[in-house]
Tab-separated table of C-alpha atoms in Angstrom:
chain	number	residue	atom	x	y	z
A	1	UNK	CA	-3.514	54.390	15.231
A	2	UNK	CA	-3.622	58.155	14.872
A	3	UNK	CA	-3.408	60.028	18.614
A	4	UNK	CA	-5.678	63.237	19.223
A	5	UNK	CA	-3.961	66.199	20.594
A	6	UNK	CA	-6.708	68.306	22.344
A	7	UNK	CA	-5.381	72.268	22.066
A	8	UNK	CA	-6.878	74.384	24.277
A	9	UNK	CA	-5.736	77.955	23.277
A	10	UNK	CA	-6.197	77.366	20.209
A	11	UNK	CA	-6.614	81.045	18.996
A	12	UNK	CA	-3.314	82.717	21.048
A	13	UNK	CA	0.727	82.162	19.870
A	14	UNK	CA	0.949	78.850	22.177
A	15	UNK	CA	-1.531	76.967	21.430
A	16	UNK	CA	-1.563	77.921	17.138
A	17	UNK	CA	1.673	77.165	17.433
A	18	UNK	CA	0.912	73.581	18.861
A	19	UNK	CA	-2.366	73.016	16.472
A	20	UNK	CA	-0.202	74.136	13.304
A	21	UNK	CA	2.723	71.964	14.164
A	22	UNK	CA	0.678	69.012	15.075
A	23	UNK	CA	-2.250	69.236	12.524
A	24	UNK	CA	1.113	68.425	10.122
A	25	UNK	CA	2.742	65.553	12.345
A	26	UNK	CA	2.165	62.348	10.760
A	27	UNK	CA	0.345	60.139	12.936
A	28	UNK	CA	-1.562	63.254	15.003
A	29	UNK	CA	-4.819	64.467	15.009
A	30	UNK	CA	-5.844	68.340	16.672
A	31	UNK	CA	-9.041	69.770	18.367
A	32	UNK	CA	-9.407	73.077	19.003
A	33	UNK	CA	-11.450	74.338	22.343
A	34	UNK	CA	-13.423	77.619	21.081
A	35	UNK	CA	-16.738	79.675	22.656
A	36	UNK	CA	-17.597	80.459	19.219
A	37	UNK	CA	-17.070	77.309	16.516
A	38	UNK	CA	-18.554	80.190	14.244
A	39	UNK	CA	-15.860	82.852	15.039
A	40	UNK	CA	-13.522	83.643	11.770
A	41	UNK	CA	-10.458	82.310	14.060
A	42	UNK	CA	-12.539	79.161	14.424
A	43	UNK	CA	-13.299	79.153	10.701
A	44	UNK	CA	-9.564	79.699	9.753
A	45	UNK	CA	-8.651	76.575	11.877
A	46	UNK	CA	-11.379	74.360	10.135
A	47	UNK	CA	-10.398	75.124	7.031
A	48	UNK	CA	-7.024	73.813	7.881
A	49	UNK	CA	-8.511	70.602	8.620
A	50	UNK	CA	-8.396	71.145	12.249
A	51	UNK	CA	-11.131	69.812	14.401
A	52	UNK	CA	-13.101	72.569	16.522
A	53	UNK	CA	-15.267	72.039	19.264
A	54	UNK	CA	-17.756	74.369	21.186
A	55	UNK	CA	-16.539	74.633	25.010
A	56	UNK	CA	-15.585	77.249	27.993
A	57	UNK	CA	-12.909	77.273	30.162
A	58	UNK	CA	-15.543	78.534	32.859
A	59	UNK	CA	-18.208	75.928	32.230
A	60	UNK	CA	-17.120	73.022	33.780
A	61	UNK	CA	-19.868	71.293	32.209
A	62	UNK	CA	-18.739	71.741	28.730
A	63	UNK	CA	-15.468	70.355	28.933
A	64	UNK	CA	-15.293	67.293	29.581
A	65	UNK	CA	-17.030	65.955	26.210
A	66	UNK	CA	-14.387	68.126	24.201
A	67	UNK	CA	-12.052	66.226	25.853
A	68	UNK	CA	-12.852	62.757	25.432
A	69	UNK	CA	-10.700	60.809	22.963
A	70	UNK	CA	-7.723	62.555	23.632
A	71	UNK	CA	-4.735	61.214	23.926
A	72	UNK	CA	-2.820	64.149	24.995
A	73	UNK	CA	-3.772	68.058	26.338
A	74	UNK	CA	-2.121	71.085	25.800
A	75	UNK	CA	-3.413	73.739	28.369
A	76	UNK	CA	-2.451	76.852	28.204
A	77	UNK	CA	-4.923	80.468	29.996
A	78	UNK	CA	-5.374	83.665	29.694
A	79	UNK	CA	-5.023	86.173	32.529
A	80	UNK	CA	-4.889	89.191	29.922
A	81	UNK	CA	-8.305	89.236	28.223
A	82	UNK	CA	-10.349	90.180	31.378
A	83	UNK	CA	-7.652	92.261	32.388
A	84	UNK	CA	-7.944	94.714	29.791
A	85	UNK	CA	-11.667	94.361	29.316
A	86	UNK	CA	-13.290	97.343	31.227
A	87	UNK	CA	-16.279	95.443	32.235
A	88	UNK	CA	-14.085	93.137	34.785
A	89	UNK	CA	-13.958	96.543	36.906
A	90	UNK	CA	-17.372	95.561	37.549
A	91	UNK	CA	-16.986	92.341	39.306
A	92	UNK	CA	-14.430	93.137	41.495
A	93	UNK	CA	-15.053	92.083	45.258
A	94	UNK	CA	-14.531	94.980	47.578
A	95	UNK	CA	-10.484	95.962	48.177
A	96	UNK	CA	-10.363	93.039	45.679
A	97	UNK	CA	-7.336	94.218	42.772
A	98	UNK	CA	-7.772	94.039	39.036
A	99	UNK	CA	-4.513	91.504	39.333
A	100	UNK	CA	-5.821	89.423	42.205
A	101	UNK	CA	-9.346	89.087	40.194
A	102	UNK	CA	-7.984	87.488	37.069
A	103	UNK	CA	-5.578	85.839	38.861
A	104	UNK	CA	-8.717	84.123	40.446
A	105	UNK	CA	-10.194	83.592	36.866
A	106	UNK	CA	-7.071	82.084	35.704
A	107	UNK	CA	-6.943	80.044	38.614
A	108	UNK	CA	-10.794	78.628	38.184
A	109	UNK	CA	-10.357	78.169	34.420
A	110	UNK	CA	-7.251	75.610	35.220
A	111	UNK	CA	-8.832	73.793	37.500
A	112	UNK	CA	-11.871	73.244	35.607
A	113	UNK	CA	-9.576	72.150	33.044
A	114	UNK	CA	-7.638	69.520	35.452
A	115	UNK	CA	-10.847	68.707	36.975
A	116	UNK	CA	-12.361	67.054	33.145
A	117	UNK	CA	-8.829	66.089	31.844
A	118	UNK	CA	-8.470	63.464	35.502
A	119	UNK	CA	-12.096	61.718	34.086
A	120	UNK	CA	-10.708	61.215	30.709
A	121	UNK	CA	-10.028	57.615	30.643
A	122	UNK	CA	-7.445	57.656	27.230
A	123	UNK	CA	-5.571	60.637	28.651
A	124	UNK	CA	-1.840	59.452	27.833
A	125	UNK	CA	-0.215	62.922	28.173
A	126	UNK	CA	-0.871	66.569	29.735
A	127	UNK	CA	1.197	69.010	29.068
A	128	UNK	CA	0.865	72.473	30.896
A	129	UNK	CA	2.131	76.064	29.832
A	130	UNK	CA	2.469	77.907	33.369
A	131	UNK	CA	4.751	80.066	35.094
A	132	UNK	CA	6.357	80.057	38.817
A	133	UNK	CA	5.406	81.266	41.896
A	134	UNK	CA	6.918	84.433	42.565
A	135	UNK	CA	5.779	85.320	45.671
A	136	UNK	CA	6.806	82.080	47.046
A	137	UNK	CA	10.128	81.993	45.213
A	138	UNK	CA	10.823	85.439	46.386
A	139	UNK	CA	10.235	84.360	50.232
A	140	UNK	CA	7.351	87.004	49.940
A	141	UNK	CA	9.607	90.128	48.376
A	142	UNK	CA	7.256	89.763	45.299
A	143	UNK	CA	3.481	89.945	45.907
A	144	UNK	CA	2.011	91.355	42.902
A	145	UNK	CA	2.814	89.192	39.923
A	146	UNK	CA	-1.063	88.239	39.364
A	147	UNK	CA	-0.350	86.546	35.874
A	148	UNK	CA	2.196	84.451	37.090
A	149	UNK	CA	0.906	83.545	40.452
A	150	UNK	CA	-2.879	81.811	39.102
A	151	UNK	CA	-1.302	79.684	36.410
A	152	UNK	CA	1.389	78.494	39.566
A	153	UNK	CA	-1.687	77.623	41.794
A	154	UNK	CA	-3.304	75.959	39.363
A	155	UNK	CA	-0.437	73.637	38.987
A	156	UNK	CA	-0.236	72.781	42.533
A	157	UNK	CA	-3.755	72.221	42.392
A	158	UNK	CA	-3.243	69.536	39.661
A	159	UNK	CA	-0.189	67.997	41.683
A	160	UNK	CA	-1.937	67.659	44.698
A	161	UNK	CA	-5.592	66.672	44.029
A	162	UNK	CA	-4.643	64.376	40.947
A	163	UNK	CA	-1.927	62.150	41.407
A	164	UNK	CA	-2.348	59.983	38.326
A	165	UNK	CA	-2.548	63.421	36.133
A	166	UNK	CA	0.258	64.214	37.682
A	167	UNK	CA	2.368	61.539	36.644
A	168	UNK	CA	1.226	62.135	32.884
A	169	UNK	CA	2.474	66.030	33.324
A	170	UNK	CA	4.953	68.145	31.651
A	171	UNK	CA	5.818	71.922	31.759
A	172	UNK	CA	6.219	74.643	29.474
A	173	UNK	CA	7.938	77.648	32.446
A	174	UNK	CA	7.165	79.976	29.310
A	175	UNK	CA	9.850	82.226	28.453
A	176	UNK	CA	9.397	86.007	27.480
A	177	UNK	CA	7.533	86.921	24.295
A	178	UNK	CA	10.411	88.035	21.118
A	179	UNK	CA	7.436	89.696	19.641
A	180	UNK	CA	7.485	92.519	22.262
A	181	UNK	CA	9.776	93.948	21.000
A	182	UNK	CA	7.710	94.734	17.951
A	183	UNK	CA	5.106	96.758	19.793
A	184	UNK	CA	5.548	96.698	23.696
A	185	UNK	CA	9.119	97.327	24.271
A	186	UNK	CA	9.640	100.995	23.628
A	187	UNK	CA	13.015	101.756	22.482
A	188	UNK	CA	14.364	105.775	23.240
A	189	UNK	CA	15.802	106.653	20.211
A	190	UNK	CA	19.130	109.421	21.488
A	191	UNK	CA	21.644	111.425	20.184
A	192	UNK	CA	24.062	108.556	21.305
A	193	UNK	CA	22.084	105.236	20.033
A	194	UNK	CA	19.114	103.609	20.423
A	195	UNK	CA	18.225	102.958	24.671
A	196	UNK	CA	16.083	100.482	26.401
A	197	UNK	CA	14.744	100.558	30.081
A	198	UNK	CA	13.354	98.147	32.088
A	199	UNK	CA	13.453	97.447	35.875
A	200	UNK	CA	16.309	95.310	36.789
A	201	UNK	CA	19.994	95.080	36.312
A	202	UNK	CA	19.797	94.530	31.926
A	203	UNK	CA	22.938	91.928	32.307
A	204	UNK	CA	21.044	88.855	33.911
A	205	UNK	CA	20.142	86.107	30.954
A	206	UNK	CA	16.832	85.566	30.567
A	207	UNK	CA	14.515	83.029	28.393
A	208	UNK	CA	13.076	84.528	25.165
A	209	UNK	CA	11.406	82.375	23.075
A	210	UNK	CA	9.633	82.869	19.643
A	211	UNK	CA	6.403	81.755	21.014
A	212	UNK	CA	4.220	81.498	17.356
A	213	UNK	CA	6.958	79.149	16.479
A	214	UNK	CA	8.880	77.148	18.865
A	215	UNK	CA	5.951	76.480	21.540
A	216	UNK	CA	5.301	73.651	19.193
A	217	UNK	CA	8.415	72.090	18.684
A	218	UNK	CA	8.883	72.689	22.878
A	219	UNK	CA	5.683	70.031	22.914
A	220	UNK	CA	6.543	67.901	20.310
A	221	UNK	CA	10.007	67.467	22.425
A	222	UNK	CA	7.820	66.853	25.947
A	223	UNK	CA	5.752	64.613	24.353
A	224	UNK	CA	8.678	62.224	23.077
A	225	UNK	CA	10.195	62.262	26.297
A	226	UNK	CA	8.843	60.068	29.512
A	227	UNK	CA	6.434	62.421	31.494
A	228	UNK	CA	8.081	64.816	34.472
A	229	UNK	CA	9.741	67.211	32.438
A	230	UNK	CA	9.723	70.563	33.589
A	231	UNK	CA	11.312	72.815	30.255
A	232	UNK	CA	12.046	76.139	29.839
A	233	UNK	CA	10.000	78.223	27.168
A	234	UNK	CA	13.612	79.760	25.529
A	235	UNK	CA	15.179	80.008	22.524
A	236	UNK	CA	17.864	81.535	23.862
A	237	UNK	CA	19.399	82.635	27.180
A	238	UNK	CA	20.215	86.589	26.886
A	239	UNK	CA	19.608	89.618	28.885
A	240	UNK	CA	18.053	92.619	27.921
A	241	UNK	CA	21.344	94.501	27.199
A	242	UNK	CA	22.918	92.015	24.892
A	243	UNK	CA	19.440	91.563	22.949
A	244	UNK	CA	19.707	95.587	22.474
A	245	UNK	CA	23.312	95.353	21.459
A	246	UNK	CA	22.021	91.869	18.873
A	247	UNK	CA	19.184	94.275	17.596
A	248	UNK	CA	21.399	97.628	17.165
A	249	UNK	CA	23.759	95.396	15.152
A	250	UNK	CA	21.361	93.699	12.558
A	251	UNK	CA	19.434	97.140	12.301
A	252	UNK	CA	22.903	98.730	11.546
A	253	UNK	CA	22.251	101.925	14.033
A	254	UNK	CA	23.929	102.598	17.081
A	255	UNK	CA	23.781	101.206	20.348
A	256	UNK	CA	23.234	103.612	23.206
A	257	UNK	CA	22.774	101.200	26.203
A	258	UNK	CA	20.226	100.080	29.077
A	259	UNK	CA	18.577	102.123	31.857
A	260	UNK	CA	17.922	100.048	35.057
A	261	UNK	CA	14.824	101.397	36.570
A	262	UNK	CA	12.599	100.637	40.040
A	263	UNK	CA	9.800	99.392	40.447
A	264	UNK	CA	8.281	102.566	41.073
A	265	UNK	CA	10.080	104.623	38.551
A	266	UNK	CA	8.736	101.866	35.652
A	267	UNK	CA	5.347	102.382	37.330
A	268	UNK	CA	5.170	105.833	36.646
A	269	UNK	CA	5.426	105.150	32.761
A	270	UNK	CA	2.522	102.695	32.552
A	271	UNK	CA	-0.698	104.350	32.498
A	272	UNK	CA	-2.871	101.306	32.522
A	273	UNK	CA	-3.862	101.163	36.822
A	274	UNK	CA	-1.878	98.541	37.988
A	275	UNK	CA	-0.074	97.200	34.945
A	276	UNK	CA	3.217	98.945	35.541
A	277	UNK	CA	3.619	97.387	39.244
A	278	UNK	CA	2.476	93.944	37.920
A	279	UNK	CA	4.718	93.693	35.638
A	280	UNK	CA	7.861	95.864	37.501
A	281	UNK	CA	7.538	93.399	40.594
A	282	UNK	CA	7.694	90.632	37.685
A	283	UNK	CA	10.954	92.258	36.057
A	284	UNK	CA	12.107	92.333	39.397
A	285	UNK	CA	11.731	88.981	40.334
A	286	UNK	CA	13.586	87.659	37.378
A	287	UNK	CA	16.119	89.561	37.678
A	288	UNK	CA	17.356	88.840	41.452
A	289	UNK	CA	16.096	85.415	41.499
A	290	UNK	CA	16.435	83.883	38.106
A	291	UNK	CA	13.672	83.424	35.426
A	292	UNK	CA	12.558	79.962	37.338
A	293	UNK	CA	13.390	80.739	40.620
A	294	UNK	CA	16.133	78.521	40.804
A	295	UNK	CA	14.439	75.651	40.449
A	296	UNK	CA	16.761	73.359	39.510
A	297	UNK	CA	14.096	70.846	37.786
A	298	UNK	CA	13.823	73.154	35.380
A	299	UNK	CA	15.990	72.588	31.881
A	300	UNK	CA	16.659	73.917	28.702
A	301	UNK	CA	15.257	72.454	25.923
A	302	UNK	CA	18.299	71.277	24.207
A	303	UNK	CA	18.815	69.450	27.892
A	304	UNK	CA	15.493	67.081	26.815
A	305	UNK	CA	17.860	64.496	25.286
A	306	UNK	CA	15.549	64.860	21.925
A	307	UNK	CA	15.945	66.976	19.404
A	308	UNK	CA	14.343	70.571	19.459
A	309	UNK	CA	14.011	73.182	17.070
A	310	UNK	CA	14.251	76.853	18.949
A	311	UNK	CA	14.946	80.130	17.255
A	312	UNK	CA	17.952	82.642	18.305
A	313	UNK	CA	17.570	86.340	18.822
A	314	UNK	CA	19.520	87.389	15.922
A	315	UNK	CA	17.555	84.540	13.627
A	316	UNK	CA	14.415	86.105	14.888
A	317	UNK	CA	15.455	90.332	14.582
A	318	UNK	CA	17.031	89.172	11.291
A	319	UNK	CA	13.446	87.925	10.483
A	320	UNK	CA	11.208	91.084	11.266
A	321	UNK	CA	10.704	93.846	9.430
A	322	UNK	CA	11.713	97.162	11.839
A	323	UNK	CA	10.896	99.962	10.060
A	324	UNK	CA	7.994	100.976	11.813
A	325	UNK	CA	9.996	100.886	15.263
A	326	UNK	CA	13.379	102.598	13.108
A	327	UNK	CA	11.051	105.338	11.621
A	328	UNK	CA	9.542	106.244	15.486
């Protein structure tokens, strides 16, 4: 009998990469969650044979008849649209923060996800792409990580008001993005080599994962494996330093080394209000307290005990074309 995988995030790295592994897996069917069934994204999906269905994270009411049928959920938000749409500036509460706004958003959107998923009576497996609590994991050193801190209370939510949900739930901890490097990592090209700087030390290893790629084969892992997994997002474990080093080596040119920053010195480079302390404080956090927070129910993904196909930093700079970022 062929299972229904219901995508939502269909349109971003996580959940394409999900709907174009699984629209292949024998045995699998996928439904994509969209606004606009219309939209060329949309279009491009049904043309692959993928099932799309009209629903909105922030209408309850339209969610709970895309989900019926499905065996399993992939959930997965985004706190970075209404962040960098100028119209959220209007909605803010008074002393309310861009960060703490779309945190709420992100927040609402989960829930209302968790809310239709616990009524769907077929609902084998959920699996959930979220990140830690900072703040908490930080005993309250780290206040500001908005993007991290909605999809974490959105995951307690689901723990604690759904206890049957709960025991059909994985996690995706999702590693950081390779494909920054392409655009949002700014290498300093010097007299002595190429330099990177980033708040933190540069030696801790950290998760980066290939996320248009190996999200799906992170799923298809969970979902062979008894629910209660908690897995980091990572191809490989590998701090900033040593991916500069991996990079200088494969582009041939010369490698100058890492600048620690602070908080507020990274701040000072970010010209988007309140970007550059969101995402210093999350820097930070990962590097004094681990990625996870030391949670120890967190593994790797070749610690699943099934086999799962992740991509290496070299495999992936090896990949990309860098002549844009070489000619800068």
């Amino acid at each position: 009998m062929t299972k229904l995988l219901v995508v939502i995030g269909i349109t971003g790295q996580q959940g394409g990469s999900v709907a174009s592994l699984f629209s292949q897996e024998p045995g699998w069917k996928v439904r994509g969650i969209t606004r606009n069934p219309s939209s060329p994204s949309a279009l491009a999906w049904i043309s692959k044979g993928v099932e799309m269905v009209q629903a909105d994270l922030n209408e309850p009411s339209t969610l709970l008849s895309a989900f019926i049928g499905a065996t399993a959920l992939f959930v997965t938000t985004n706190f970075w649209a209404p962040f960098y749409n100028p119209r959220t500036l209007s909605l803010l509460k008074e002393n309310q923060t861009l960060g703490e706004y779309c945190s709420d958003l992100e927040f609402r959107a989960a829930k209302n996800a968790f809310d239709a998923a616990s009524q769907v009576q077929a609902l084998e497996r959920i699996v959930v792409s979220s990140l830690v609590d900072a703040e908490k994991l930080s005993g309250g050193k780290y206040k500001g990580v908005y993007h991290w801190e909605g999809k974490a209370a959105a995951l307690k939510y689901l723990k604690e008001t759904y206890p049957d949900l709960a025991g059909k739930l994985s996690v995706v901890v999702m590693g950081n993005y390779m494909g920054n490097w392409l655009e949002d990592l700014k290498l300093r090209k010097t007299e002595a080599g190429y330099r990177l700087a980033l708040v933190g030390s540069g030696t801790t290893p950290l998760p980066h994962i290939d996320a248009e790629r190996d999200t799906g084969y992170i799923v298809r892992a969970l979902l062979e494996c008894s629910p209660g997994k908690t897995v980091l997002g990572a191809g490989e474990m590998i701090s900033w330093s040593d991916m500069l080093k991996v990079w200088c080596e494969v582009n041939k040119v010369e490698f100058g080394g890492f600048d620690p920053l602070s908080v507020d010195q990274f701040t000072r480079f970010i010209p988007v209000p309140g970007l550059g302390r969101e995402l210093g404080e999350m820097f930070a956090f990962m590097d004094e307290f681990g990625y996870a927070g030391g949670d120890p129910d967190v593994v790797r993904p070749s610690e699943l005990g099934v086999p799962c196909s992740v991509t290496s930093w070299k495999d992936w700079v090896e990949r990309k074309d860098w002549s844009k970022v070489l000619k800068a």
